[in-house]
Amino acid sequence: MAVFQPAIMSASLGRAWVHELDNKIRVAGQQGFKGIEIFKHEKLIDKIHVWFRIVKELKTATIQIPANFLPIDQLTGDMNVIVGDLRKLADLGLREEPQVRFAYENLCWSTHIDTWDKAWEVVKQVDRPNFGLCLDTFNIAGRVWADPTTVDGKTANADSDFKESIRQMVQQVDLKKVFYIQVVDAERMTSPLVEGHPFYTSGQPPRMSWSRNARAFAYEEDRGAYLPVEDIARAIIHDMGYEGFISMELFSRTMSEEGEHVPTEHARRGMASWAKLVNKLNLK
C-alpha cells in the first residue's frame, strides 16, 4: 500500500441538504480518492454507540472529535472536566471490537482549545492509546498566523509566531499520536470580516464564519488561498515523519450550489490539490 493516500471529507463535495451522500462517495472514487471522511452534524447523533455502529458499517476505526465551540457561558474551561469526559469516551472505544480511535482536533475558533498545543495537552492528559490528534493546516495557521478581521489577513506577529509554533510542534508532538492530517487553505478576505461583511454573523466568531464560507483547497491561489499550508504539511510529513491518510478538507459557500456538477467539480479540485502536494513534497 502507498505510504500516503488521498482522502476527502464528504461535505467538501457539497452540502448534505443539496447533494446525496451516495453520489458524493461515487464521485470521490471516480476522481481517485482512496478514503472519505463521513461528515454528519453532531445533533443527528445522540449517543456514541450510534457512532460505533457507523464505524463498523464503514469498516473504519477512527472518529474525529473537534474541540467545542459553544459560547463560553455554556462550557467549562476546567481541564479536569474536559479531560475526564474525553477519557470516558476513549475508554468506551477501547471496549469495542475492534477498538475505536478518536482523533481530537483544535478549531481555530474553539472556545477553549483553539491551538494545536492546547489540543496536544488534552491528548497527553487523556493518556489513552486510542486517543490522538488530527492536525489540520487551516486550524493551525488560522489561529497563529491568520486573522480574517484584519486588513492584511494576518495576526500582529504572524510570521515569527508561526515559525516558533511549528518548531515547537515538531519537537513536542509524539508522531504515534497523530492519527491523520487534513490539508486545506482559505481565502484572504478582500475586506476585514467584521460587521457589514457578507460573511459576518452576529454572535459568531469571525474565524468560524470565515471557515464555513471561504476555505479553499491547497494551492488554489487563483481562488484567494494564502495560508502557509505547505510549510505545515512539510513539517508534519518530512520533519515529524508522518505517514498515512491526508484528507483534503473543505468548507465553502460553493458547496451549497445546486447542480450535478458540484460534487464532481469539488472532487476534481481536491485531486488537483493532492497532485500538487505530492509533487511539491515528493510524496510516495
Short mmCIF file of N, CA and C in Angstrom, two decimals, residues 60-232:
data_model
loop_
_atom_site.label_atom_id
_atom_site.label_comp_id
_atom_site.label_asym_id
_atom_site.label_seq_id
_atom_site.Cartn_x
_atom_site.Cartn_y
_atom_site.Cartn_z
N THR A 60 -14.12 1.14 9.31
CA THR A 60 -13.04 2.06 9.66
C THR A 60 -12.78 1.94 11.15
N ALA A 61 -11.91 2.78 11.70
CA ALA A 61 -11.55 2.63 13.11
C ALA A 61 -11.35 3.97 13.81
N THR A 62 -11.61 5.08 13.12
CA THR A 62 -11.29 6.39 13.70
C THR A 62 -12.48 7.33 13.63
N ILE A 63 -12.76 7.98 14.75
CA ILE A 63 -13.78 9.02 14.84
C ILE A 63 -13.08 10.32 15.20
N GLN A 64 -13.38 11.38 14.46
CA GLN A 64 -12.78 12.68 14.77
C GLN A 64 -13.65 13.44 15.76
N ILE A 65 -12.99 14.10 16.71
CA ILE A 65 -13.69 14.93 17.69
C ILE A 65 -13.14 16.36 17.61
N PRO A 66 -13.92 17.32 17.15
CA PRO A 66 -13.45 18.71 17.17
C PRO A 66 -13.62 19.31 18.55
N ALA A 67 -12.72 20.18 18.94
CA ALA A 67 -12.86 20.88 20.22
C ALA A 67 -14.13 21.73 20.19
N ASN A 68 -14.77 21.85 21.32
CA ASN A 68 -16.07 22.51 21.40
C ASN A 68 -15.97 24.01 21.12
N PHE A 69 -17.00 24.54 20.49
CA PHE A 69 -17.02 25.97 20.20
C PHE A 69 -18.33 26.63 20.60
N LEU A 70 -19.04 26.02 21.54
CA LEU A 70 -20.23 26.66 22.08
C LEU A 70 -19.85 27.94 22.82
N PRO A 71 -20.79 28.86 23.02
CA PRO A 71 -20.48 30.09 23.77
C PRO A 71 -19.88 29.78 25.13
N ILE A 72 -19.04 30.67 25.60
CA ILE A 72 -18.28 30.42 26.81
C ILE A 72 -19.16 30.18 28.03
N ASP A 73 -20.37 30.78 28.04
CA ASP A 73 -21.26 30.58 29.19
C ASP A 73 -21.96 29.23 29.17
N GLN A 74 -21.74 28.46 28.10
CA GLN A 74 -22.33 27.12 28.00
C GLN A 74 -21.29 26.01 28.16
N LEU A 75 -20.05 26.40 28.42
CA LEU A 75 -18.96 25.44 28.52
C LEU A 75 -18.14 25.67 29.77
N THR A 76 -17.40 24.66 30.15
CA THR A 76 -16.42 24.82 31.20
C THR A 76 -15.02 24.81 30.59
N GLY A 77 -14.16 25.62 31.16
CA GLY A 77 -12.77 25.60 30.74
C GLY A 77 -11.91 24.78 31.67
N ASP A 78 -12.56 24.10 32.62
CA ASP A 78 -11.85 23.28 33.59
C ASP A 78 -11.22 22.09 32.88
N MET A 79 -9.90 22.04 32.86
CA MET A 79 -9.19 20.98 32.14
C MET A 79 -9.52 19.61 32.72
N ASN A 80 -9.75 19.52 34.00
CA ASN A 80 -10.08 18.23 34.61
C ASN A 80 -11.39 17.68 34.06
N VAL A 81 -12.35 18.57 33.84
CA VAL A 81 -13.65 18.15 33.30
C VAL A 81 -13.50 17.76 31.83
N ILE A 82 -12.80 18.59 31.06
CA ILE A 82 -12.59 18.30 29.64
C ILE A 82 -11.90 16.96 29.46
N VAL A 83 -10.81 16.77 30.19
CA VAL A 83 -10.04 15.53 30.08
C VAL A 83 -10.85 14.35 30.57
N GLY A 84 -11.58 14.53 31.67
CA GLY A 84 -12.37 13.43 32.22
C GLY A 84 -13.43 12.94 31.25
N ASP A 85 -14.13 13.86 30.60
CA ASP A 85 -15.16 13.47 29.64
C ASP A 85 -14.56 12.73 28.45
N LEU A 86 -13.45 13.24 27.93
CA LEU A 86 -12.83 12.61 26.77
C LEU A 86 -12.19 11.27 27.12
N ARG A 87 -11.71 11.15 28.34
CA ARG A 87 -11.15 9.87 28.78
C ARG A 87 -12.24 8.80 28.85
N LYS A 88 -13.43 9.19 29.33
CA LYS A 88 -14.55 8.25 29.37
C LYS A 88 -14.90 7.79 27.95
N LEU A 89 -14.88 8.73 27.02
CA LEU A 89 -15.16 8.39 25.62
C LEU A 89 -14.12 7.42 25.08
N ALA A 90 -12.85 7.72 25.35
CA ALA A 90 -11.77 6.84 24.89
C ALA A 90 -11.91 5.45 25.48
N ASP A 91 -12.27 5.38 26.74
CA ASP A 91 -12.43 4.07 27.39
C ASP A 91 -13.55 3.26 26.75
N LEU A 92 -14.63 3.93 26.34
CA LEU A 92 -15.69 3.23 25.63
C LEU A 92 -15.18 2.68 24.31
N GLY A 93 -14.35 3.46 23.63
CA GLY A 93 -13.77 2.99 22.37
C GLY A 93 -12.86 1.79 22.55
N LEU A 94 -12.16 1.74 23.67
CA LEU A 94 -11.27 0.62 23.95
C LEU A 94 -12.03 -0.68 24.16
N ARG A 95 -13.29 -0.58 24.56
CA ARG A 95 -14.09 -1.77 24.81
C ARG A 95 -14.69 -2.36 23.53
N GLU A 96 -14.62 -1.58 22.45
CA GLU A 96 -15.19 -2.04 21.19
C GLU A 96 -14.27 -3.08 20.55
N GLU A 97 -14.85 -3.92 19.69
CA GLU A 97 -14.08 -4.93 18.95
C GLU A 97 -14.41 -4.82 17.47
N PRO A 98 -13.46 -4.32 16.64
CA PRO A 98 -12.14 -3.83 17.04
C PRO A 98 -12.22 -2.49 17.76
N GLN A 99 -11.14 -2.12 18.42
CA GLN A 99 -11.12 -0.88 19.18
C GLN A 99 -11.29 0.33 18.26
N VAL A 100 -11.92 1.37 18.79
CA VAL A 100 -12.16 2.60 18.05
C VAL A 100 -11.21 3.69 18.54
N ARG A 101 -10.60 4.39 17.60
CA ARG A 101 -9.71 5.50 17.94
C ARG A 101 -10.45 6.84 17.81
N PHE A 102 -9.97 7.83 18.55
CA PHE A 102 -10.53 9.17 18.47
C PHE A 102 -9.42 10.15 18.11
N ALA A 103 -9.65 10.95 17.07
CA ALA A 103 -8.69 11.97 16.64
C ALA A 103 -9.22 13.34 17.07
N TYR A 104 -8.57 13.94 18.04
CA TYR A 104 -9.01 15.21 18.62
C TYR A 104 -8.40 16.37 17.84
N GLU A 105 -9.22 17.36 17.50
CA GLU A 105 -8.76 18.47 16.67
C GLU A 105 -9.13 19.81 17.29
N ASN A 106 -8.14 20.68 17.40
CA ASN A 106 -8.45 22.07 17.75
C ASN A 106 -9.07 22.76 16.54
N LEU A 107 -10.02 23.63 16.80
CA LEU A 107 -10.54 24.52 15.77
C LEU A 107 -10.03 25.92 16.10
N CYS A 108 -9.70 26.69 15.09
CA CYS A 108 -9.09 27.99 15.36
C CYS A 108 -10.06 28.97 16.00
N TRP A 109 -11.34 28.59 16.11
CA TRP A 109 -12.31 29.43 16.81
C TRP A 109 -12.90 28.71 18.03
N SER A 110 -12.35 27.56 18.40
CA SER A 110 -12.86 26.85 19.57
C SER A 110 -12.81 27.75 20.81
N THR A 111 -13.73 27.54 21.71
CA THR A 111 -13.86 28.41 22.87
C THR A 111 -12.65 28.34 23.79
N HIS A 112 -12.14 27.14 24.01
CA HIS A 112 -11.00 26.97 24.91
C HIS A 112 -9.80 26.32 24.23
N ILE A 113 -10.03 25.29 23.43
CA ILE A 113 -8.93 24.53 22.81
C ILE A 113 -8.79 24.97 21.36
N ASP A 114 -8.12 26.11 21.14
CA ASP A 114 -8.10 26.71 19.81
C ASP A 114 -6.74 26.65 19.12
N THR A 115 -5.76 25.99 19.71
CA THR A 115 -4.44 25.85 19.09
C THR A 115 -3.99 24.39 19.19
N TRP A 116 -3.05 24.01 18.33
CA TRP A 116 -2.57 22.62 18.33
C TRP A 116 -1.97 22.25 19.68
N ASP A 117 -1.27 23.20 20.33
CA ASP A 117 -0.60 22.86 21.59
C ASP A 117 -1.60 22.63 22.71
N LYS A 118 -2.72 23.33 22.70
CA LYS A 118 -3.76 23.07 23.69
C LYS A 118 -4.39 21.70 23.45
N ALA A 119 -4.62 21.37 22.18
CA ALA A 119 -5.16 20.04 21.86
C ALA A 119 -4.18 18.95 22.26
N TRP A 120 -2.90 19.18 22.03
CA TRP A 120 -1.87 18.20 22.39
C TRP A 120 -1.83 18.00 23.90
N GLU A 121 -2.03 19.07 24.66
CA GLU A 121 -2.05 18.95 26.12
C GLU A 121 -3.24 18.09 26.56
N VAL A 122 -4.38 18.26 25.91
CA VAL A 122 -5.54 17.42 26.22
C VAL A 122 -5.24 15.96 25.92
N VAL A 123 -4.66 15.69 24.76
CA VAL A 123 -4.33 14.32 24.37
C VAL A 123 -3.38 13.69 25.39
N LYS A 124 -2.38 14.43 25.81
CA LYS A 124 -1.43 13.90 26.79
C LYS A 124 -2.12 13.57 28.10
N GLN A 125 -3.04 14.43 28.54
CA GLN A 125 -3.69 14.20 29.82
C GLN A 125 -4.75 13.10 29.74
N VAL A 126 -5.42 12.97 28.60
CA VAL A 126 -6.36 11.85 28.44
C VAL A 126 -5.60 10.54 28.57
N ASP A 127 -4.42 10.48 27.96
CA ASP A 127 -3.49 9.37 28.18
C ASP A 127 -4.12 8.00 27.90
N ARG A 128 -4.68 7.87 26.72
CA ARG A 128 -5.22 6.59 26.29
C ARG A 128 -4.62 6.26 24.91
N PRO A 129 -4.34 4.99 24.65
CA PRO A 129 -3.68 4.63 23.38
C PRO A 129 -4.53 4.91 22.16
N ASN A 130 -5.84 5.00 22.32
CA ASN A 130 -6.74 5.22 21.19
C ASN A 130 -7.20 6.67 21.08
N PHE A 131 -6.51 7.57 21.78
CA PHE A 131 -6.88 8.99 21.75
C PHE A 131 -5.69 9.81 21.27
N GLY A 132 -5.82 10.38 20.07
CA GLY A 132 -4.71 11.13 19.48
C GLY A 132 -5.18 12.40 18.81
N LEU A 133 -4.39 12.88 17.87
CA LEU A 133 -4.62 14.16 17.23
C LEU A 133 -5.04 14.04 15.77
N CYS A 134 -5.83 14.98 15.32
CA CYS A 134 -5.98 15.30 13.90
C CYS A 134 -5.36 16.67 13.74
N LEU A 135 -4.31 16.77 12.94
CA LEU A 135 -3.66 18.05 12.69
C LEU A 135 -4.16 18.62 11.37
N ASP A 136 -4.71 19.82 11.44
CA ASP A 136 -5.37 20.47 10.31
C ASP A 136 -4.61 21.75 9.97
N THR A 137 -4.16 21.87 8.73
CA THR A 137 -3.36 23.03 8.34
C THR A 137 -4.14 24.34 8.49
N PHE A 138 -5.43 24.31 8.18
CA PHE A 138 -6.23 25.52 8.32
C PHE A 138 -6.35 25.94 9.77
N ASN A 139 -6.65 25.02 10.64
CA ASN A 139 -6.87 25.36 12.03
C ASN A 139 -5.58 25.69 12.77
N ILE A 140 -4.46 25.22 12.25
CA ILE A 140 -3.17 25.63 12.83
C ILE A 140 -2.82 27.04 12.38
N ALA A 141 -2.79 27.26 11.07
CA ALA A 141 -2.44 28.58 10.54
C ALA A 141 -3.52 29.62 10.83
N GLY A 142 -4.76 29.18 10.87
CA GLY A 142 -5.87 30.10 11.05
C GLY A 142 -5.94 30.75 12.41
N ARG A 143 -5.15 30.25 13.34
CA ARG A 143 -5.13 30.86 14.68
C ARG A 143 -3.85 31.64 14.94
N VAL A 144 -2.71 31.03 14.64
CA VAL A 144 -1.44 31.66 15.00
C VAL A 144 -0.93 32.62 13.92
N TRP A 145 -1.35 32.43 12.67
CA TRP A 145 -0.82 33.22 11.55
C TRP A 145 -1.86 34.13 10.91
N ALA A 146 -3.08 33.65 10.76
CA ALA A 146 -4.10 34.39 10.01
C ALA A 146 -5.18 34.98 10.91
N ASP A 147 -5.74 36.09 10.45
CA ASP A 147 -6.85 36.74 11.15
C ASP A 147 -7.72 37.42 10.10
N PRO A 148 -8.92 36.88 9.84
CA PRO A 148 -9.76 37.44 8.78
C PRO A 148 -10.34 38.81 9.10
N THR A 149 -10.16 39.28 10.33
CA THR A 149 -10.71 40.58 10.70
C THR A 149 -9.73 41.73 10.45
N THR A 150 -8.51 41.42 10.03
CA THR A 150 -7.51 42.46 9.79
C THR A 150 -7.41 42.78 8.30
N VAL A 151 -6.85 43.92 8.00
CA VAL A 151 -6.74 44.37 6.61
C VAL A 151 -5.87 43.43 5.78
N ASP A 152 -4.74 42.99 6.36
CA ASP A 152 -3.83 42.12 5.60
C ASP A 152 -4.10 40.63 5.82
N GLY A 153 -5.11 40.30 6.64
CA GLY A 153 -5.47 38.90 6.85
C GLY A 153 -4.52 38.14 7.75
N LYS A 154 -3.67 38.85 8.49
CA LYS A 154 -2.67 38.20 9.33
C LYS A 154 -2.71 38.75 10.75
N THR A 155 -2.20 37.95 11.69
CA THR A 155 -2.07 38.39 13.07
C THR A 155 -0.90 39.36 13.18
N ALA A 156 -0.77 39.99 14.34
CA ALA A 156 0.23 41.05 14.52
C ALA A 156 1.66 40.58 14.28
N ASN A 157 2.01 39.43 14.82
CA ASN A 157 3.36 38.89 14.68
C ASN A 157 3.32 37.55 13.95
N ALA A 158 2.57 37.53 12.86
CA ALA A 158 2.24 36.29 12.17
C ALA A 158 3.44 35.41 11.85
N ASP A 159 4.40 35.93 11.14
CA ASP A 159 5.49 35.09 10.64
C ASP A 159 6.37 34.53 11.75
N SER A 160 6.74 35.37 12.71
CA SER A 160 7.61 34.90 13.80
C SER A 160 6.86 33.95 14.72
N ASP A 161 5.61 34.25 15.04
CA ASP A 161 4.82 33.37 15.90
C ASP A 161 4.57 32.02 15.22
N PHE A 162 4.30 32.06 13.94
CA PHE A 162 4.05 30.83 13.19
C PHE A 162 5.30 29.95 13.15
N LYS A 163 6.42 30.55 12.85
CA LYS A 163 7.68 29.80 12.78
C LYS A 163 7.98 29.12 14.11
N GLU A 164 7.79 29.83 15.21
CA GLU A 164 8.06 29.27 16.53
C GLU A 164 7.05 28.18 16.87
N SER A 165 5.79 28.38 16.51
CA SER A 165 4.76 27.39 16.79
C SER A 165 5.04 26.08 16.07
N ILE A 166 5.42 26.15 14.80
CA ILE A 166 5.71 24.94 14.03
C ILE A 166 6.96 24.25 14.56
N ARG A 167 7.95 25.04 14.97
CA ARG A 167 9.16 24.46 15.56
C ARG A 167 8.80 23.66 16.81
N GLN A 168 7.97 24.23 17.65
CA GLN A 168 7.56 23.54 18.88
C GLN A 168 6.72 22.31 18.57
N MET A 169 5.85 22.39 17.57
CA MET A 169 5.03 21.24 17.21
C MET A 169 5.91 20.06 16.80
N VAL A 170 6.89 20.32 15.97
CA VAL A 170 7.80 19.27 15.51
C VAL A 170 8.55 18.65 16.69
N GLN A 171 8.95 19.47 17.63
CA GLN A 171 9.72 18.99 18.77
C GLN A 171 8.88 18.26 19.80
N GLN A 172 7.64 18.71 20.00
CA GLN A 172 6.86 18.24 21.15
C GLN A 172 5.89 17.10 20.85
N VAL A 173 5.28 17.10 19.69
CA VAL A 173 4.21 16.13 19.42
C VAL A 173 4.78 14.75 19.12
N ASP A 174 4.23 13.75 19.78
CA ASP A 174 4.60 12.36 19.55
C ASP A 174 3.93 11.88 18.26
N LEU A 175 4.73 11.50 17.29
CA LEU A 175 4.21 11.11 15.98
C LEU A 175 3.16 10.00 16.09
N LYS A 176 3.33 9.10 17.04
CA LYS A 176 2.39 7.98 17.18
C LYS A 176 0.99 8.48 17.54
N LYS A 177 0.92 9.70 18.03
CA LYS A 177 -0.37 10.26 18.43
C LYS A 177 -1.02 11.10 17.32
N VAL A 178 -0.39 11.18 16.17
CA VAL A 178 -1.00 11.87 15.03
C VAL A 178 -1.75 10.83 14.21
N PHE A 179 -3.06 10.77 14.36
CA PHE A 179 -3.84 9.71 13.73
C PHE A 179 -4.12 9.99 12.25
N TYR A 180 -4.32 11.22 11.89
CA TYR A 180 -4.38 11.60 10.47
C TYR A 180 -4.30 13.12 10.36
N ILE A 181 -4.10 13.60 9.14
CA ILE A 181 -3.97 15.05 8.95
C ILE A 181 -4.93 15.54 7.88
N GLN A 182 -5.26 16.82 7.96
CA GLN A 182 -6.10 17.47 6.97
C GLN A 182 -5.32 18.63 6.36
N VAL A 183 -5.33 18.72 5.04
CA VAL A 183 -4.61 19.78 4.35
C VAL A 183 -5.62 20.65 3.61
N VAL A 184 -5.71 21.90 4.00
CA VAL A 184 -6.69 22.82 3.41
C VAL A 184 -6.22 24.25 3.62
N ASP A 185 -6.63 25.12 2.74
CA ASP A 185 -6.25 26.53 2.79
C ASP A 185 -7.51 27.36 3.02
N ALA A 186 -7.40 28.66 2.85
CA ALA A 186 -8.56 29.55 2.97
C ALA A 186 -8.31 30.82 2.17
N GLU A 187 -9.40 31.47 1.83
CA GLU A 187 -9.33 32.71 1.06
C GLU A 187 -8.93 33.89 1.95
N ARG A 188 -8.07 34.73 1.43
CA ARG A 188 -7.83 36.01 2.08
C ARG A 188 -9.02 36.91 1.79
N MET A 189 -9.61 37.47 2.83
CA MET A 189 -10.77 38.35 2.66
C MET A 189 -10.35 39.64 1.96
N THR A 190 -11.18 40.10 1.04
CA THR A 190 -10.87 41.35 0.34
C THR A 190 -11.14 42.56 1.23
N SER A 191 -11.91 42.35 2.29
CA SER A 191 -12.12 43.37 3.32
C SER A 191 -12.26 42.65 4.65
N PRO A 192 -11.93 43.29 5.76
CA PRO A 192 -11.98 42.62 7.06
C PRO A 192 -13.36 42.02 7.35
N LEU A 193 -13.36 40.81 7.92
CA LEU A 193 -14.61 40.13 8.23
C LEU A 193 -15.14 40.65 9.57
N VAL A 194 -15.77 41.79 9.48
CA VAL A 194 -16.37 42.45 10.64
C VAL A 194 -17.81 42.79 10.28
N GLU A 195 -18.52 43.43 11.21
CA GLU A 195 -19.91 43.78 10.96
C GLU A 195 -20.03 44.55 9.64
N GLY A 196 -20.95 44.11 8.80
CA GLY A 196 -21.12 44.69 7.47
C GLY A 196 -20.57 43.82 6.36
N HIS A 197 -19.67 42.91 6.72
CA HIS A 197 -19.12 41.97 5.73
C HIS A 197 -20.20 40.93 5.39
N PRO A 198 -20.26 40.45 4.14
CA PRO A 198 -21.27 39.46 3.75
C PRO A 198 -21.24 38.19 4.59
N PHE A 199 -20.07 37.80 5.11
CA PHE A 199 -19.96 36.57 5.89
C PHE A 199 -20.16 36.80 7.39
N TYR A 200 -20.31 38.04 7.79
CA TYR A 200 -20.42 38.34 9.22
C TYR A 200 -21.75 37.84 9.78
N THR A 201 -21.68 37.17 10.93
CA THR A 201 -22.87 36.72 11.65
C THR A 201 -22.74 37.17 13.10
N SER A 202 -23.70 37.92 13.56
CA SER A 202 -23.65 38.42 14.93
C SER A 202 -23.59 37.28 15.93
N GLY A 203 -22.67 37.37 16.88
CA GLY A 203 -22.55 36.35 17.91
C GLY A 203 -21.72 35.15 17.50
N GLN A 204 -21.25 35.13 16.27
CA GLN A 204 -20.45 34.01 15.77
C GLN A 204 -19.00 34.46 15.60
N PRO A 205 -18.03 33.67 16.08
CA PRO A 205 -16.63 34.06 15.92
C PRO A 205 -16.29 34.29 14.45
N PRO A 206 -15.60 35.38 14.13
CA PRO A 206 -15.25 35.65 12.73
C PRO A 206 -14.51 34.49 12.06
N ARG A 207 -13.63 33.82 12.79
CA ARG A 207 -12.90 32.70 12.19
C ARG A 207 -13.84 31.55 11.83
N MET A 208 -14.92 31.40 12.57
CA MET A 208 -15.91 30.38 12.25
C MET A 208 -16.65 30.74 10.97
N SER A 209 -17.05 32.00 10.83
CA SER A 209 -17.71 32.46 9.61
C SER A 209 -16.78 32.31 8.41
N TRP A 210 -15.54 32.65 8.60
CA TRP A 210 -14.51 32.50 7.56
C TRP A 210 -14.37 31.05 7.15
N SER A 211 -14.29 30.17 8.15
CA SER A 211 -14.11 28.75 7.88
C SER A 211 -15.29 28.17 7.10
N ARG A 212 -16.49 28.55 7.47
CA ARG A 212 -17.67 27.96 6.84
C ARG A 212 -17.90 28.45 5.41
N ASN A 213 -17.42 29.64 5.12
CA ASN A 213 -17.71 30.25 3.83
C ASN A 213 -16.56 30.28 2.84
N ALA A 214 -15.33 30.27 3.34
CA ALA A 214 -14.24 30.68 2.46
C ALA A 214 -12.98 29.84 2.55
N ARG A 215 -13.11 28.56 2.81
CA ARG A 215 -11.93 27.72 2.70
C ARG A 215 -11.65 27.44 1.22
N ALA A 216 -10.42 27.03 0.96
CA ALA A 216 -10.02 26.67 -0.40
C ALA A 216 -9.11 25.46 -0.30
N PHE A 217 -9.03 24.68 -1.36
CA PHE A 217 -8.06 23.60 -1.38
C PHE A 217 -6.66 24.19 -1.45
N ALA A 218 -5.69 23.43 -0.99
CA ALA A 218 -4.30 23.88 -1.04
C ALA A 218 -3.89 24.21 -2.47
N TYR A 219 -3.11 25.26 -2.63
CA TYR A 219 -2.57 25.73 -3.91
C TYR A 219 -3.60 26.42 -4.81
N GLU A 220 -4.77 26.73 -4.27
CA GLU A 220 -5.77 27.44 -5.08
C GLU A 220 -5.60 28.96 -4.91
N GLU A 221 -4.42 29.43 -5.25
CA GLU A 221 -4.15 30.87 -5.14
C GLU A 221 -5.08 31.68 -6.03
N ASP A 222 -5.54 31.08 -7.13
CA ASP A 222 -6.46 31.79 -8.02
C ASP A 222 -7.81 32.02 -7.36
N ARG A 223 -8.08 31.31 -6.28
CA ARG A 223 -9.30 31.50 -5.51
C ARG A 223 -9.04 32.26 -4.21
N GLY A 224 -7.84 32.80 -4.06
CA GLY A 224 -7.53 33.61 -2.89
C GLY A 224 -6.80 32.89 -1.78
N ALA A 225 -6.44 31.61 -1.99
CA ALA A 225 -5.74 30.86 -0.94
C ALA A 225 -4.41 31.54 -0.60
N TYR A 226 -4.13 31.67 0.71
CA TYR A 226 -2.93 32.42 1.09
C TYR A 226 -2.22 31.92 2.35
N LEU A 227 -2.74 30.89 2.98
CA LEU A 227 -2.14 30.40 4.22
C LEU A 227 -0.84 29.63 3.95
N PRO A 228 0.07 29.55 4.92
CA PRO A 228 1.32 28.78 4.76
C PRO A 228 1.09 27.28 4.94
N VAL A 229 0.17 26.76 4.15
CA VAL A 229 -0.25 25.36 4.25
C VAL A 229 0.90 24.40 3.96
N GLU A 230 1.64 24.67 2.91
CA GLU A 230 2.72 23.76 2.54
C GLU A 230 3.78 23.68 3.64
N ASP A 231 4.06 24.77 4.30
CA ASP A 231 5.04 24.77 5.39
C ASP A 231 4.61 23.83 6.51
N ILE A 232 3.31 23.86 6.84
CA ILE A 232 2.80 22.99 7.90
C ILE A 232 2.85 21.54 7.46
#
